[in-house]
Amino acid sequence: MPSILFAAVLLLSGAVALSGAPPVDFNREVRPILSDNCFQCHGPDEKHRMAGVRLDTKEGAFAQTKRGALIVPGKAGNSLLFQRINHAEKGRRMPPPTADRNLNEKQIATVQRWIDEGAAWQTHWAFTAPQRPELPAVGAANPIDKFILARLAKEGLSPAPEADRRSLLRRLSLDLTGLPPVRQELEAFLADKSPDAYEKQVDRLLASPHYGERMAMDWLDVARYSDSHGYHIDSHRDMWPWRDWLIKAFNGNLSYDKFTLLQLAGDMLPG
């Protein structure tokens, strides 16, 4: 049984290597495995930490234990972490049976390949300063359009032809306010032959109070907001001030950093 399990892991790793896949990305591929399966007993909670092993920090993950190094860069077979998640005996395999979770062969192979590739550690993405990427050299004025056009070209695709003006205004209005344009708005746009006719419609819709209502919907949906309890009771609820604040924040063009800060720590901020 041990040889079969180890052989399966080796086959998975070899297949990835032969495919010319890029190196394993720690934040995207390895950290989620450790977070979901290991941090409960080997994470930041010191009271519940088992065997003194901590895997949520670089210092802890690369620490030397009485039984050996948890991670030996370039040598998964010598790494205690890999040995334990790949152990054939259930009583010694991690996570233990009592944890009611197991790493599948693909996850084990991912950890193994990451270690064999050098175990490059990355800080959590939330603490990594964003870097402005180099813009693709394609013919577009908007930076986002440059990336879209570059990807289309890579896939051998061409942009769709420009929509007719009726469709354009309808899409714009639905995107920004969630409402279709009324007849008068459509007629005014069709009659406007100025070069900035489209930009004027964008400004008009951004200035509409319906813009904030439309933009707030995604946040309200994620928070499962409702003005009533719905199917079983319809008693008084007091969450509506947050709903109104969201709408006002978008209509007032509140900066995104402040918008996020106020939602995460609003009642803890001074003043």
JSON list of C-alpha atoms in Angstrom, two decimals, residues 19 48 67 78 105 129 183 212 223 233 237 243 261 265 268:
[
{"chain": "A", "resi": 19, "resn": "SER", "atom": "CA", "xyz": [3.40, 19.06, -19.49]},
{"chain": "A", "resi": 48, "resn": "HIS", "atom": "CA", "xyz": [-5.22, 24.89, 20.09]},
{"chain": "A", "resi": 67, "resn": "ARG", "atom": "CA", "xyz": [11.92, 14.69, 14.22]},
{"chain": "A", "resi": 78, "resn": "ASN", "atom": "CA", "xyz": [13.15, 14.67, 3.46]},
{"chain": "A", "resi": 105, "resn": "GLU", "atom": "CA", "xyz": [-3.70, 12.65, -4.34]},
{"chain": "A", "resi": 129, "resn": "ALA", "atom": "CA", "xyz": [1.72, 45.73, -2.34]},
{"chain": "A", "resi": 183, "resn": "ARG", "atom": "CA", "xyz": [-38.04, 56.96, -25.04]},
{"chain": "A", "resi": 212, "resn": "GLY", "atom": "CA", "xyz": [-25.97, 54.05, -6.39]},
{"chain": "A", "resi": 223, "resn": "ALA", "atom": "CA", "xyz": [-24.51, 40.25, 2.75]},
{"chain": "A", "resi": 233, "resn": "ILE", "atom": "CA", "xyz": [-42.09, 36.47, 9.83]},
{"chain": "A", "resi": 237, "resn": "ARG", "atom": "CA", "xyz": [-35.51, 45.10, 11.04]},
{"chain": "A", "resi": 243, "resn": "ARG", "atom": "CA", "xyz": [-28.38, 49.94, 2.80]},
{"chain": "A", "resi": 261, "resn": "LEU", "atom": "CA", "xyz": [-12.26, 50.71, 5.70]},
{"chain": "A", "resi": 265, "resn": "ALA", "atom": "CA", "xyz": [-14.13, 48.89, 11.03]},
{"chain": "A", "resi": 268, "resn": "MET", "atom": "CA", "xyz": [-14.39, 51.21, 15.78]}
]
